[in-house]
mmCIF file of C-alpha atoms in Angstrom:
data_model
loop_
_atom_site.group_PDB
_atom_site.id
_atom_site.type_symbol
_atom_site.label_atom_id
_atom_site.label_comp_id
_atom_site.label_asym_id
_atom_site.label_seq_id
_atom_site.Cartn_x
_atom_site.Cartn_y
_atom_site.Cartn_z
ATOM 1 C CA MET A 1 -4.887 5.063 -11.611
ATOM 2 C CA VAL A 2 -4.779 5.207 -7.580
ATOM 3 C CA LYS A 3 -2.033 2.513 -6.775
ATOM 4 C CA ILE A 4 -2.365 1.884 -3.325
ATOM 5 C CA GLU A 5 -0.335 -1.213 -0.765
ATOM 6 C CA SER A 6 -2.429 -4.471 -0.287
ATOM 7 C CA PHE A 7 -4.683 -4.475 2.974
ATOM 8 C CA ALA A 8 -2.384 -7.409 4.843
ATOM 9 C CA VAL A 9 -3.650 -8.052 7.620
ATOM 10 C CA GLU A 10 -7.180 -7.246 6.435
ATOM 11 C CA ASP A 11 -5.881 -9.802 3.406
ATOM 12 C CA TRP A 12 -5.146 -12.828 6.639
ATOM 13 C CA MET A 13 -8.516 -12.113 8.495
ATOM 14 C CA ASP A 14 -10.004 -12.776 4.845
ATOM 15 C CA ARG A 15 -7.822 -15.236 4.236
ATOM 16 C CA PHE A 16 -8.105 -17.552 7.384
ATOM 17 C CA GLU A 17 -10.793 -16.262 10.160
ATOM 18 C CA THR A 18 -14.009 -18.710 7.402
ATOM 19 C CA THR A 19 -11.212 -22.263 8.881
ATOM 20 C CA PRO A 20 -13.235 -24.559 10.088
ATOM 21 C CA ASN A 21 -13.552 -25.769 13.268
ATOM 22 C CA VAL A 22 -10.692 -22.466 13.885
ATOM 23 C CA LEU A 23 -10.236 -20.955 17.197
ATOM 24 C CA ASN A 24 -9.548 -17.596 16.146
ATOM 25 C CA ILE A 25 -7.713 -15.295 18.474
ATOM 26 C CA ALA A 26 -7.029 -12.900 15.489
ATOM 27 C CA GLU A 27 -10.321 -10.954 16.689
ATOM 28 C CA THR A 28 -9.752 -6.677 17.277
ATOM 29 C CA CYS A 29 -13.545 -6.537 19.235
ATOM 30 C CA ALA A 30 -14.495 -7.442 22.293
ATOM 31 C CA ALA A 31 -16.923 -10.237 21.993
ATOM 32 C CA SER A 32 -19.690 -9.439 19.905
ATOM 33 C CA VAL A 33 -23.221 -9.229 21.098
ATOM 34 C CA SER A 34 -26.473 -9.589 19.872
ATOM 35 C CA VAL A 35 -29.689 -7.380 19.633
ATOM 36 C CA ASP A 36 -31.384 -9.594 22.080
ATOM 37 C CA ASP A 37 -28.334 -9.773 24.233
ATOM 38 C CA LEU A 38 -28.504 -5.745 24.584
ATOM 39 C CA VAL A 39 -31.983 -5.765 25.649
ATOM 40 C CA ARG A 40 -31.158 -7.793 28.076
ATOM 41 C CA LEU A 41 -28.869 -5.913 29.831
ATOM 42 C CA CYS A 42 -30.663 -3.340 30.525
ATOM 43 C CA GLU A 43 -31.133 -1.593 32.957
ATOM 44 C CA ASP A 44 -34.798 -0.558 32.479
ATOM 45 C CA LYS A 45 -36.863 -3.032 31.639
ATOM 46 C CA ASP A 46 -39.572 -0.944 30.775
ATOM 47 C CA ALA A 47 -37.415 0.515 26.869
ATOM 48 C CA PRO A 48 -38.872 0.132 23.924
ATOM 49 C CA GLY A 49 -36.705 -2.630 22.194
ATOM 50 C CA PRO A 50 -34.548 -1.068 19.387
ATOM 51 C CA PHE A 51 -36.660 -0.702 16.157
ATOM 52 C CA SER A 52 -40.275 -1.412 15.038
ATOM 53 C CA SER A 53 -40.483 -3.970 12.122
ATOM 54 C CA SER A 54 -43.352 -1.080 11.124
ATOM 55 C CA ASP A 55 -40.559 1.748 10.143
ATOM 56 C CA LYS A 56 -40.134 2.772 6.593
ATOM 57 C CA LEU A 57 -36.943 1.892 5.441
ATOM 58 C CA THR A 58 -36.301 4.844 3.497
ATOM 59 C CA TYR A 59 -32.832 6.665 4.310
ATOM 60 C CA GLY A 60 -33.421 7.857 6.819
ATOM 61 C CA ALA A 61 -31.189 10.610 7.839
ATOM 62 C CA ILE A 62 -28.345 11.521 6.289
ATOM 63 C CA ARG A 63 -25.959 12.378 8.465
ATOM 64 C CA GLY A 64 -27.415 9.124 11.444
ATOM 65 C CA SER A 65 -29.809 10.088 13.299
ATOM 66 C CA GLU A 66 -29.935 13.008 15.404
ATOM 67 C CA THR A 67 -30.369 10.547 18.753
ATOM 68 C CA LEU A 68 -27.274 9.273 17.738
ATOM 69 C CA ARG A 69 -25.201 12.076 16.613
ATOM 70 C CA GLU A 70 -26.029 13.060 20.583
ATOM 71 C CA ARG A 71 -25.059 9.641 22.045
ATOM 72 C CA ILE A 72 -21.495 10.072 20.313
ATOM 73 C CA ALA A 73 -21.249 13.174 20.906
ATOM 74 C CA ALA A 74 -22.106 12.230 24.688
ATOM 75 C CA LEU A 75 -19.223 10.099 24.383
ATOM 76 C CA TYR A 76 -16.667 12.681 24.419
ATOM 77 C CA ASP A 77 -18.268 14.483 27.547
ATOM 78 C CA ARG A 78 -16.370 11.892 29.830
ATOM 79 C CA GLU A 79 -13.772 15.327 29.951
ATOM 80 C CA SER A 80 -14.782 17.251 31.700
ATOM 81 C CA ALA A 81 -12.251 20.271 31.312
ATOM 82 C CA ALA A 82 -14.306 20.286 27.531
ATOM 83 C CA GLU A 83 -17.092 22.106 26.604
ATOM 84 C CA PRO A 84 -19.971 19.544 25.571
ATOM 85 C CA LEU A 85 -19.373 18.105 21.941
ATOM 86 C CA PRO A 86 -22.441 18.939 20.010
ATOM 87 C CA ALA A 87 -24.688 16.381 17.600
ATOM 88 C CA ASP A 88 -23.446 18.126 15.010
ATOM 89 C CA ASN A 89 -20.051 18.088 14.664
ATOM 90 C CA VAL A 90 -20.737 14.267 14.631
ATOM 91 C CA LEU A 91 -20.601 12.552 11.326
ATOM 92 C CA VAL A 92 -22.302 8.441 10.977
ATOM 93 C CA THR A 93 -20.105 6.334 8.804
ATOM 94 C CA GLN A 94 -19.968 3.309 8.084
ATOM 95 C CA GLY A 95 -17.818 1.603 10.780
ATOM 96 C CA ALA A 96 -14.549 3.486 11.927
ATOM 97 C CA ILE A 97 -12.707 2.654 7.894
ATOM 98 C CA SER A 98 -14.939 4.673 6.907
ATOM 99 C CA ALA A 99 -14.512 7.984 8.935
ATOM 100 C CA ASN A 100 -11.331 7.327 8.926
ATOM 101 C CA PHE A 101 -10.732 7.689 5.331
ATOM 102 C CA LEU A 102 -13.531 9.949 4.838
ATOM 103 C CA ALA A 103 -10.566 12.682 6.768
ATOM 104 C CA LEU A 104 -7.820 11.748 4.520
ATOM 105 C CA TYR A 105 -9.666 11.533 1.595
ATOM 106 C CA THR A 106 -10.533 15.153 1.998
ATOM 107 C CA LEU A 107 -7.411 16.564 4.124
ATOM 108 C CA VAL A 108 -4.190 15.593 2.269
ATOM 109 C CA GLY A 109 -3.747 14.751 -1.733
ATOM 110 C CA PRO A 110 -0.068 15.186 -3.334
ATOM 111 C CA GLY A 111 2.444 17.583 -1.697
ATOM 112 C CA ASP A 112 1.504 17.086 1.435
ATOM 113 C CA HIS A 113 2.997 15.128 4.391
ATOM 114 C CA VAL A 114 1.360 13.454 6.684
ATOM 115 C CA ILE A 115 3.461 12.002 10.202
ATOM 116 C CA CYS A 116 1.527 8.379 11.298
ATOM 117 C CA VAL A 117 2.264 6.608 14.129
ATOM 118 C CA TYR A 118 2.855 3.149 13.709
ATOM 119 C CA PRO A 119 2.961 0.200 13.345
ATOM 120 C CA ALA A 120 -0.733 0.793 13.759
ATOM 121 C CA TYR A 121 -3.590 -0.093 11.851
ATOM 122 C CA GLN A 122 -2.092 0.326 7.451
ATOM 123 C CA GLN A 123 -4.953 2.092 6.004
ATOM 124 C CA LEU A 124 -3.501 4.791 8.848
ATOM 125 C CA TYR A 125 -0.289 5.218 6.438
ATOM 126 C CA SER A 126 -1.465 3.340 3.802
ATOM 127 C CA VAL A 127 -3.982 5.447 2.010
ATOM 128 C CA PRO A 128 -2.541 9.717 2.501
ATOM 129 C CA GLU A 129 0.642 7.411 0.006
ATOM 130 C CA SER A 130 -2.446 6.450 -1.897
ATOM 131 C CA LEU A 131 -3.901 10.055 -2.360
ATOM 132 C CA GLY A 132 0.232 11.153 -3.040
ATOM 133 C CA ALA A 133 0.928 12.719 -0.021
ATOM 134 C CA GLU A 134 4.539 11.985 1.312
ATOM 135 C CA VAL A 135 4.406 9.539 5.104
ATOM 136 C CA SER A 136 6.782 9.210 7.545
ATOM 137 C CA LEU A 137 6.302 6.382 10.648
ATOM 138 C CA TRP A 138 6.994 7.927 13.552
ATOM 139 C CA LYS A 139 8.059 4.762 15.373
ATOM 140 C CA LEU A 140 6.862 3.341 18.513
ATOM 141 C CA LYS A 141 9.703 1.651 20.667
ATOM 142 C CA GLU A 142 9.524 -1.445 23.188
ATOM 143 C CA GLU A 143 11.887 -0.463 25.713
ATOM 144 C CA ASN A 144 9.617 2.378 25.416
ATOM 145 C CA GLY A 145 6.145 0.986 26.793
ATOM 146 C CA TYR A 146 5.399 2.162 22.621
ATOM 147 C CA VAL A 147 4.424 4.579 23.799
ATOM 148 C CA PRO A 148 5.641 8.355 21.246
ATOM 149 C CA ASP A 149 8.191 9.735 22.034
ATOM 150 C CA VAL A 150 7.591 13.645 21.778
ATOM 151 C CA ASN A 151 10.941 14.101 21.491
ATOM 152 C CA GLU A 152 11.668 12.592 17.792
ATOM 153 C CA LEU A 153 8.476 15.013 16.177
ATOM 154 C CA GLU A 154 11.100 17.673 15.296
ATOM 155 C CA GLY A 155 12.918 15.831 13.292
ATOM 156 C CA LEU A 156 9.822 14.053 10.938
ATOM 157 C CA VAL A 157 7.832 17.568 10.572
ATOM 158 C CA LYS A 158 8.214 19.511 7.530
ATOM 159 C CA SER A 159 7.236 22.758 6.486
ATOM 160 C CA ASN A 160 3.975 21.547 4.496
ATOM 161 C CA THR A 161 2.857 18.571 6.667
ATOM 162 C CA LYS A 162 -0.267 18.615 7.352
ATOM 163 C CA LEU A 163 -1.657 15.738 9.230
ATOM 164 C CA ILE A 164 -0.563 13.988 11.998
ATOM 165 C CA VAL A 165 -1.975 10.243 12.802
ATOM 166 C CA ILE A 166 -1.929 9.091 15.705
ATOM 167 C CA ASN A 167 -4.292 5.242 17.270
ATOM 168 C CA ASN A 168 -5.494 5.636 21.099
ATOM 169 C CA PRO A 169 -5.112 2.838 23.033
ATOM 170 C CA ASN A 170 -2.512 1.423 19.550
ATOM 171 C CA ASN A 171 -2.586 -1.438 17.623
ATOM 172 C CA PRO A 172 -1.783 -3.478 17.913
ATOM 173 C CA THR A 173 0.433 -2.845 20.832
ATOM 174 C CA GLY A 174 -2.366 -2.256 23.508
ATOM 175 C CA ALA A 175 -0.657 0.780 24.364
ATOM 176 C CA THR A 176 -1.959 3.932 25.950
ATOM 177 C CA ILE A 177 -1.438 7.680 24.809
ATOM 178 C CA PRO A 178 -1.014 8.806 28.321
ATOM 179 C CA THR A 179 -2.087 12.207 28.784
ATOM 180 C CA THR A 180 0.273 13.875 29.247
ATOM 181 C CA VAL A 181 2.205 12.882 26.003
ATOM 182 C CA LEU A 182 -0.945 13.832 24.335
ATOM 183 C CA THR A 183 -0.480 17.040 25.656
ATOM 184 C CA GLN A 184 2.877 17.734 24.044
ATOM 185 C CA ILE A 185 1.365 16.811 20.786
ATOM 186 C CA VAL A 186 -1.258 18.825 20.455
ATOM 187 C CA ALA A 187 0.984 21.548 21.642
ATOM 188 C CA PHE A 188 3.828 20.338 18.371
ATOM 189 C CA ALA A 189 0.456 20.924 16.194
ATOM 190 C CA GLN A 190 -1.229 23.846 17.429
ATOM 191 C CA GLN A 191 1.921 25.700 16.870
ATOM 192 C CA ARG A 192 2.733 24.322 12.931
ATOM 193 C CA ASN A 193 -1.162 24.475 12.524
ATOM 194 C CA ILE A 194 -1.507 20.708 11.709
ATOM 195 C CA ILE A 195 -3.259 19.066 11.588
ATOM 196 C CA ILE A 196 -4.228 15.465 14.378
ATOM 197 C CA LEU A 197 -6.618 12.764 13.060
ATOM 198 C CA SER A 198 -6.643 10.313 16.357
ATOM 199 C CA ASP A 199 -7.926 6.763 15.504
ATOM 200 C CA GLU A 200 -9.502 6.259 19.333
ATOM 201 C CA VAL A 201 -11.752 3.276 18.418
ATOM 202 C CA TYR A 202 -9.983 1.113 20.795
ATOM 203 C CA SER A 203 -11.950 4.028 23.595
ATOM 204 C CA PRO A 204 -12.734 3.795 26.078
ATOM 205 C CA LEU A 205 -11.890 0.750 26.795
ATOM 206 C CA TYR A 206 -8.805 1.691 28.758
ATOM 207 C CA HIS A 207 -8.808 -1.117 31.528
ATOM 208 C CA SER A 208 -5.330 -1.480 32.891
ATOM 209 C CA LEU A 209 -3.416 1.447 33.201
ATOM 210 C CA PRO A 210 -0.942 1.401 36.250
ATOM 211 C CA SER A 211 -2.910 2.497 39.369
ATOM 212 C CA SER A 212 -1.322 6.159 39.254
ATOM 213 C CA SER A 213 -2.997 7.077 36.138
ATOM 214 C CA PRO A 214 -6.904 8.108 35.335
ATOM 215 C CA SER A 215 -9.316 5.379 36.154
ATOM 216 C CA SER A 216 -11.197 6.699 33.647
ATOM 217 C CA GLY A 217 -7.681 7.078 31.204
ATOM 218 C CA PRO A 218 -6.589 9.508 28.923
ATOM 219 C CA PRO A 219 -9.102 12.242 27.113
ATOM 220 C CA SER A 220 -10.250 12.056 23.621
ATOM 221 C CA ILE A 221 -7.495 14.419 21.268
ATOM 222 C CA LEU A 222 -11.476 16.064 21.310
ATOM 223 C CA ALA A 223 -11.055 16.876 24.174
ATOM 224 C CA LEU A 224 -6.713 19.098 24.460
ATOM 225 C CA GLY A 225 -8.367 22.574 23.456
ATOM 226 C CA TYR A 226 -7.006 22.562 19.964
ATOM 227 C CA PRO A 227 -10.116 23.137 17.138
ATOM 228 C CA ASN A 228 -8.124 21.436 14.803
ATOM 229 C CA THR A 229 -8.785 18.076 15.837
ATOM 230 C CA ILE A 230 -10.731 14.748 14.320
ATOM 231 C CA ALA A 231 -11.365 11.940 16.496
ATOM 232 C CA THR A 232 -12.831 8.709 15.149
ATOM 233 C CA GLY A 233 -14.386 5.558 16.827
ATOM 234 C CA SER A 234 -17.282 2.205 16.078
ATOM 235 C CA MET A 235 -18.845 0.655 18.079
ATOM 236 C CA SER A 236 -16.996 -2.016 16.130
ATOM 237 C CA LYS A 237 -14.865 -2.818 19.072
ATOM 238 C CA ALA A 238 -15.559 -1.725 21.973
ATOM 239 C CA PHE A 239 -18.980 -1.970 21.802
ATOM 240 C CA SER A 240 -19.130 -5.149 20.482
ATOM 241 C CA LEU A 241 -21.234 -4.146 17.675
ATOM 242 C CA ALA A 242 -18.994 -5.147 14.313
ATOM 243 C CA GLY A 243 -21.524 -6.040 12.694
ATOM 244 C CA ILE A 244 -24.361 -3.273 12.600
ATOM 245 C CA ARG A 245 -21.212 -1.542 10.264
ATOM 246 C CA THR A 246 -21.472 1.733 12.588
ATOM 247 C CA GLY A 247 -18.383 4.648 13.539
ATOM 248 C CA TRP A 248 -18.407 8.664 13.017
ATOM 249 C CA LEU A 249 -16.321 11.724 12.907
ATOM 250 C CA ALA A 250 -16.591 13.638 14.664
ATOM 251 C CA SER A 251 -13.987 17.777 15.898
ATOM 252 C CA ARG A 252 -14.998 20.704 17.772
ATOM 253 C CA ASP A 253 -13.511 22.218 14.138
ATOM 254 C CA ARG A 254 -17.629 22.717 12.164
ATOM 255 C CA SER A 255 -15.757 22.977 9.159
ATOM 256 C CA LEU A 256 -13.494 19.786 8.438
ATOM 257 C CA ILE A 257 -16.702 18.194 9.568
ATOM 258 C CA GLU A 258 -18.821 19.732 6.880
ATOM 259 C CA SER A 259 -15.853 18.987 4.750
ATOM 260 C CA GLY A 260 -15.815 14.887 5.133
ATOM 261 C CA ALA A 261 -19.980 15.326 4.722
ATOM 262 C CA ALA A 262 -19.767 16.646 1.350
ATOM 263 C CA VAL A 263 -17.041 14.286 0.418
ATOM 264 C CA ARG A 264 -19.143 11.043 1.620
ATOM 265 C CA HIS A 265 -22.334 12.134 -0.889
ATOM 266 C CA TYR A 266 -20.456 10.343 -3.708
ATOM 267 C CA THR A 267 -19.752 7.017 -1.631
ATOM 268 C CA THR A 268 -22.287 6.141 0.365
ATOM 269 C CA ILE A 269 -25.095 8.798 1.296
ATOM 270 C CA SER A 270 -26.304 7.042 5.124
ATOM 271 C CA VAL A 271 -26.064 4.167 7.676
ATOM 272 C CA SER A 272 -28.118 2.007 6.939
ATOM 273 C CA GLN A 273 -31.193 3.075 9.759
ATOM 274 C CA LEU A 274 -31.249 -0.406 11.417
ATOM 275 C CA ASP A 275 -28.036 -0.372 12.183
ATOM 276 C CA ASP A 276 -28.586 3.700 13.228
ATOM 277 C CA ARG A 277 -31.724 2.129 15.352
ATOM 278 C CA VAL A 278 -29.200 -0.772 16.875
ATOM 279 C CA ALA A 279 -26.540 2.211 17.603
ATOM 280 C CA SER A 280 -28.088 4.784 19.297
ATOM 281 C CA TYR A 281 -29.544 1.563 21.528
ATOM 282 C CA ALA A 282 -26.658 0.692 22.314
ATOM 283 C CA LEU A 283 -25.682 4.232 23.183
ATOM 284 C CA SER A 284 -28.503 4.926 25.564
ATOM 285 C CA PRO A 285 -27.611 5.162 29.245
ATOM 286 C CA PRO A 286 -29.621 1.791 30.323
ATOM 287 C CA VAL A 287 -27.259 -0.157 27.963
ATOM 288 C CA VAL A 288 -24.048 1.053 27.238
ATOM 289 C CA ARG A 289 -22.446 1.351 31.153
ATOM 290 C CA PRO A 290 -23.569 -2.729 31.529
ATOM 291 C CA LEU A 291 -22.083 -3.236 27.713
ATOM 292 C CA LEU A 292 -18.602 -1.640 28.527
ATOM 293 C CA ALA A 293 -18.637 -3.018 32.378
ATOM 294 C CA ARG A 294 -19.390 -6.276 31.181
ATOM 295 C CA ASN A 295 -16.292 -5.568 28.050
ATOM 296 C CA MET A 296 -13.722 -3.929 30.458
ATOM 297 C CA ALA A 297 -14.450 -6.725 33.040
ATOM 298 C CA LEU A 298 -13.915 -9.485 30.084
ATOM 299 C CA ALA A 299 -10.452 -7.171 28.939
ATOM 300 C CA LYS A 300 -9.166 -7.744 32.134
ATOM 301 C CA LYS A 301 -10.208 -11.223 33.359
ATOM 302 C CA ASN A 302 -8.509 -12.103 29.727
ATOM 303 C CA LEU A 303 -5.189 -10.080 29.661
ATOM 304 C CA GLY A 304 -5.174 -12.190 32.736
ATOM 305 C CA LEU A 305 -4.993 -15.284 31.173
ATOM 306 C CA LEU A 306 -2.885 -14.400 28.511
ATOM 307 C CA ALA A 307 -0.141 -12.494 30.951
ATOM 308 C CA GLU A 308 -0.532 -16.250 32.697
ATOM 309 C CA PHE A 309 1.097 -17.780 29.334
ATOM 310 C CA VAL A 310 3.529 -14.718 28.365
ATOM 311 C CA GLU A 311 4.759 -15.873 31.651
ATOM 312 C CA LYS A 312 4.787 -19.210 31.832
ATOM 313 C CA TYR A 313 6.775 -19.038 28.010
ATOM 314 C CA GLY A 314 9.396 -17.022 29.434
ATOM 315 C CA GLU A 315 12.530 -18.800 27.634
ATOM 316 C CA VAL A 316 10.374 -18.383 24.078
ATOM 317 C CA CYS A 317 7.628 -15.331 24.440
ATOM 318 C CA SER A 318 8.077 -11.784 25.011
ATOM 319 C CA TRP A 319 5.401 -8.047 25.105
ATOM 320 C CA VAL A 320 5.067 -5.545 26.030
ATOM 321 C CA ARG A 321 1.648 -6.055 28.564
ATOM 322 C CA PRO A 322 -0.925 -3.399 27.151
ATOM 323 C CA THR A 323 -2.587 -0.856 29.307
ATOM 324 C CA ALA A 324 -5.934 -0.817 26.917
ATOM 325 C CA GLY A 325 -7.727 -2.183 23.630
ATOM 326 C CA THR A 326 -7.790 -6.012 22.598
ATOM 327 C CA THR A 327 -4.875 -6.410 20.763
ATOM 328 C CA ALA A 328 -1.374 -8.006 22.063
ATOM 329 C CA LEU A 329 1.847 -7.960 20.101
ATOM 330 C CA VAL A 330 3.367 -10.962 21.533
ATOM 331 C CA GLY A 331 6.543 -11.913 20.178
ATOM 332 C CA PHE A 332 8.091 -15.616 19.410
ATOM 333 C CA ARG A 333 11.839 -16.982 19.477
ATOM 334 C CA ASN A 334 12.583 -20.826 18.434
ATOM 335 C CA ARG A 335 14.672 -23.357 20.669
ATOM 336 C CA LYS A 336 18.714 -20.814 19.895
ATOM 337 C CA GLY A 337 17.324 -17.898 21.017
ATOM 338 C CA GLU A 338 16.731 -16.603 17.020
ATOM 339 C CA TRP A 339 13.050 -15.094 15.881
ATOM 340 C CA VAL A 340 10.569 -17.318 14.360
ATOM 341 C CA GLU A 341 10.140 -16.758 10.783
ATOM 342 C CA ASP A 342 6.577 -15.158 11.542
ATOM 343 C CA GLU A 343 4.426 -15.977 8.712
ATOM 344 C CA GLU A 344 5.439 -19.605 8.429
ATOM 345 C CA PHE A 345 4.979 -19.380 12.343
ATOM 346 C CA ALA A 346 0.981 -18.410 12.189
ATOM 347 C CA LYS A 347 0.153 -20.186 9.430
ATOM 348 C CA ASP A 348 2.181 -23.652 10.868
ATOM 349 C CA VAL A 349 -0.029 -22.678 14.633
ATOM 350 C CA LEU A 350 -2.903 -22.219 11.950
ATOM 351 C CA ASN A 351 -2.359 -26.297 9.911
ATOM 352 C CA ARG A 352 -0.497 -28.098 13.369
ATOM 353 C CA VAL A 353 -3.454 -26.958 15.532
ATOM 354 C CA ASN A 354 -6.634 -24.271 14.431
ATOM 355 C CA VAL A 355 -5.836 -21.454 16.873
ATOM 356 C CA MET A 356 -5.545 -18.576 14.811
ATOM 357 C CA PHE A 357 -3.606 -14.780 15.166
ATOM 358 C CA VAL A 358 -2.043 -11.873 13.079
ATOM 359 C CA PRO A 359 1.623 -12.209 12.281
ATOM 360 C CA ALA A 360 3.536 -9.012 12.651
ATOM 361 C CA ALA A 361 6.382 -7.913 10.186
ATOM 362 C CA PRO A 362 3.537 -9.228 7.406
ATOM 363 C CA CYS A 363 0.492 -7.137 8.845
ATOM 364 C CA PHE A 364 1.795 -4.390 11.123
ATOM 365 C CA GLY A 365 5.428 -3.806 8.959
ATOM 366 C CA ARG A 366 7.503 -2.442 6.238
ATOM 367 C CA GLY A 367 11.261 -3.550 5.878
ATOM 368 C CA GLY A 368 11.869 -6.882 8.629
ATOM 369 C CA ASP A 369 10.263 -4.656 11.602
ATOM 370 C CA PHE A 370 8.607 -6.393 14.261
ATOM 371 C CA ARG A 371 9.862 -9.527 12.549
ATOM 372 C CA GLY A 372 8.649 -13.092 15.037
ATOM 373 C CA PHE A 373 6.128 -11.634 16.313
ATOM 374 C CA VAL A 374 2.130 -12.024 16.764
ATOM 375 C CA ARG A 375 -0.694 -9.639 17.379
ATOM 376 C CA ILE A 376 -3.292 -11.703 19.507
ATOM 377 C CA GLY A 377 -6.526 -10.593 19.831
ATOM 378 C CA TYR A 378 -7.701 -11.685 23.721
ATOM 379 C CA VAL A 379 -10.679 -10.145 24.765
ATOM 380 C CA CYS A 380 -13.140 -12.945 22.530
ATOM 381 C CA GLU A 381 -15.497 -15.162 24.534
ATOM 382 C CA THR A 382 -12.712 -16.676 27.407
ATOM 383 C CA GLU A 383 -14.052 -19.629 26.552
ATOM 384 C CA VAL A 384 -11.940 -19.200 23.114
ATOM 385 C CA LEU A 385 -8.972 -17.841 24.430
ATOM 386 C CA VAL A 386 -8.656 -20.785 27.332
ATOM 387 C CA GLU A 387 -8.641 -23.367 24.826
ATOM 388 C CA GLY A 388 -6.571 -20.683 22.468
ATOM 389 C CA LEU A 389 -3.409 -20.793 24.611
ATOM 390 C CA LYS A 390 -3.794 -24.040 25.861
ATOM 391 C CA ARG A 391 -3.179 -25.247 22.049
ATOM 392 C CA LEU A 392 -0.682 -23.209 20.916
ATOM 393 C CA GLY A 393 1.875 -23.539 24.868
ATOM 394 C CA GLU A 394 1.269 -27.772 23.485
ATOM 395 C CA TYR A 395 2.548 -26.109 19.883
ATOM 396 C CA VAL A 396 4.874 -24.675 22.350
ATOM 397 C CA ASP A 397 5.744 -27.194 23.978
ATOM 398 C CA GLU A 398 6.829 -29.428 21.346
ATOM 399 C CA ASN A 399 8.162 -27.057 18.329
ATOM 400 C CA LEU A 400 9.776 -24.266 19.892
ATOM 401 C CA ARG A 401 11.292 -25.460 23.281
#
């Protein structure tokens, strides 16, 4: 029997996000939208809606409809130096979590070695371990802005290294891997014929990069000239549609897509036709532009509110300000200047003021890493964040200052 660690962050969300009247600032999706919201956002008021109620609900296109795969492929066209990605190089899946699992299940097993950035979504390193691979954690450092240090790869790589796993933008830190570092990672992997899996589920929410950075953010891993790469993405985070459970695998190497498609026959066969059509509509040019503009503006506004909170409570709070995505890693100290026990802290805040976030040590750390830190999802509805931070501030005033 395959043995796998408890998926700590998902266990936490499952246990507490249905708490009555909770102010959820743990959620990592940009504030969710409805189909009606998408129709209102559409810049072409004559465009047909996402689906017809008279359509027969067959399995549909097994790999995802041509329309959806074309529109996903078009997301990668912002990297102008790269050739357009063919629709056949995209495989539609049930969320990015399924895309990541398919890639890992297909690529690694006993005798293989995997390097994975850390912290990151636990799936990215626990699944390879469950498949019998050895995993080395590529630890991101606060003093380096949680950007991976490519010089450390030489000490991590082994003769049997099959895969390097990165996450850009990063969950939980909200850090961006800049183009220069991505290029170095690609050069390192290419010299050794190592596959790169890049979880890009929070792309393209590069909302707070330094003024010297390109406004569009770094390119996808698929744009850097190395075909032995896979990118995964989703409609859940940057596109506010977690409820349709639609994600994808994309690669310049068609054989990697074919391998994933072969494995997927044993799991989901196809995605829901309804989900496919909502996703296709959301990614259509007259909808995707205003949808992303809405979410970029929301992220910038809400990050400013969170920054004001961290500054106000600077004697007990610390962080590396995020540059992208929807999450921030915020540390808390008590009156003695000691890191709080973040799991007990998160439970106490939930019990006393009904505000929910995720403790980092149990949900993202190993061996006590990230003790005292919590992950806050700040791209929720602004009023939820405002009230949540207000109540959290009252708790901090009473218990930590």
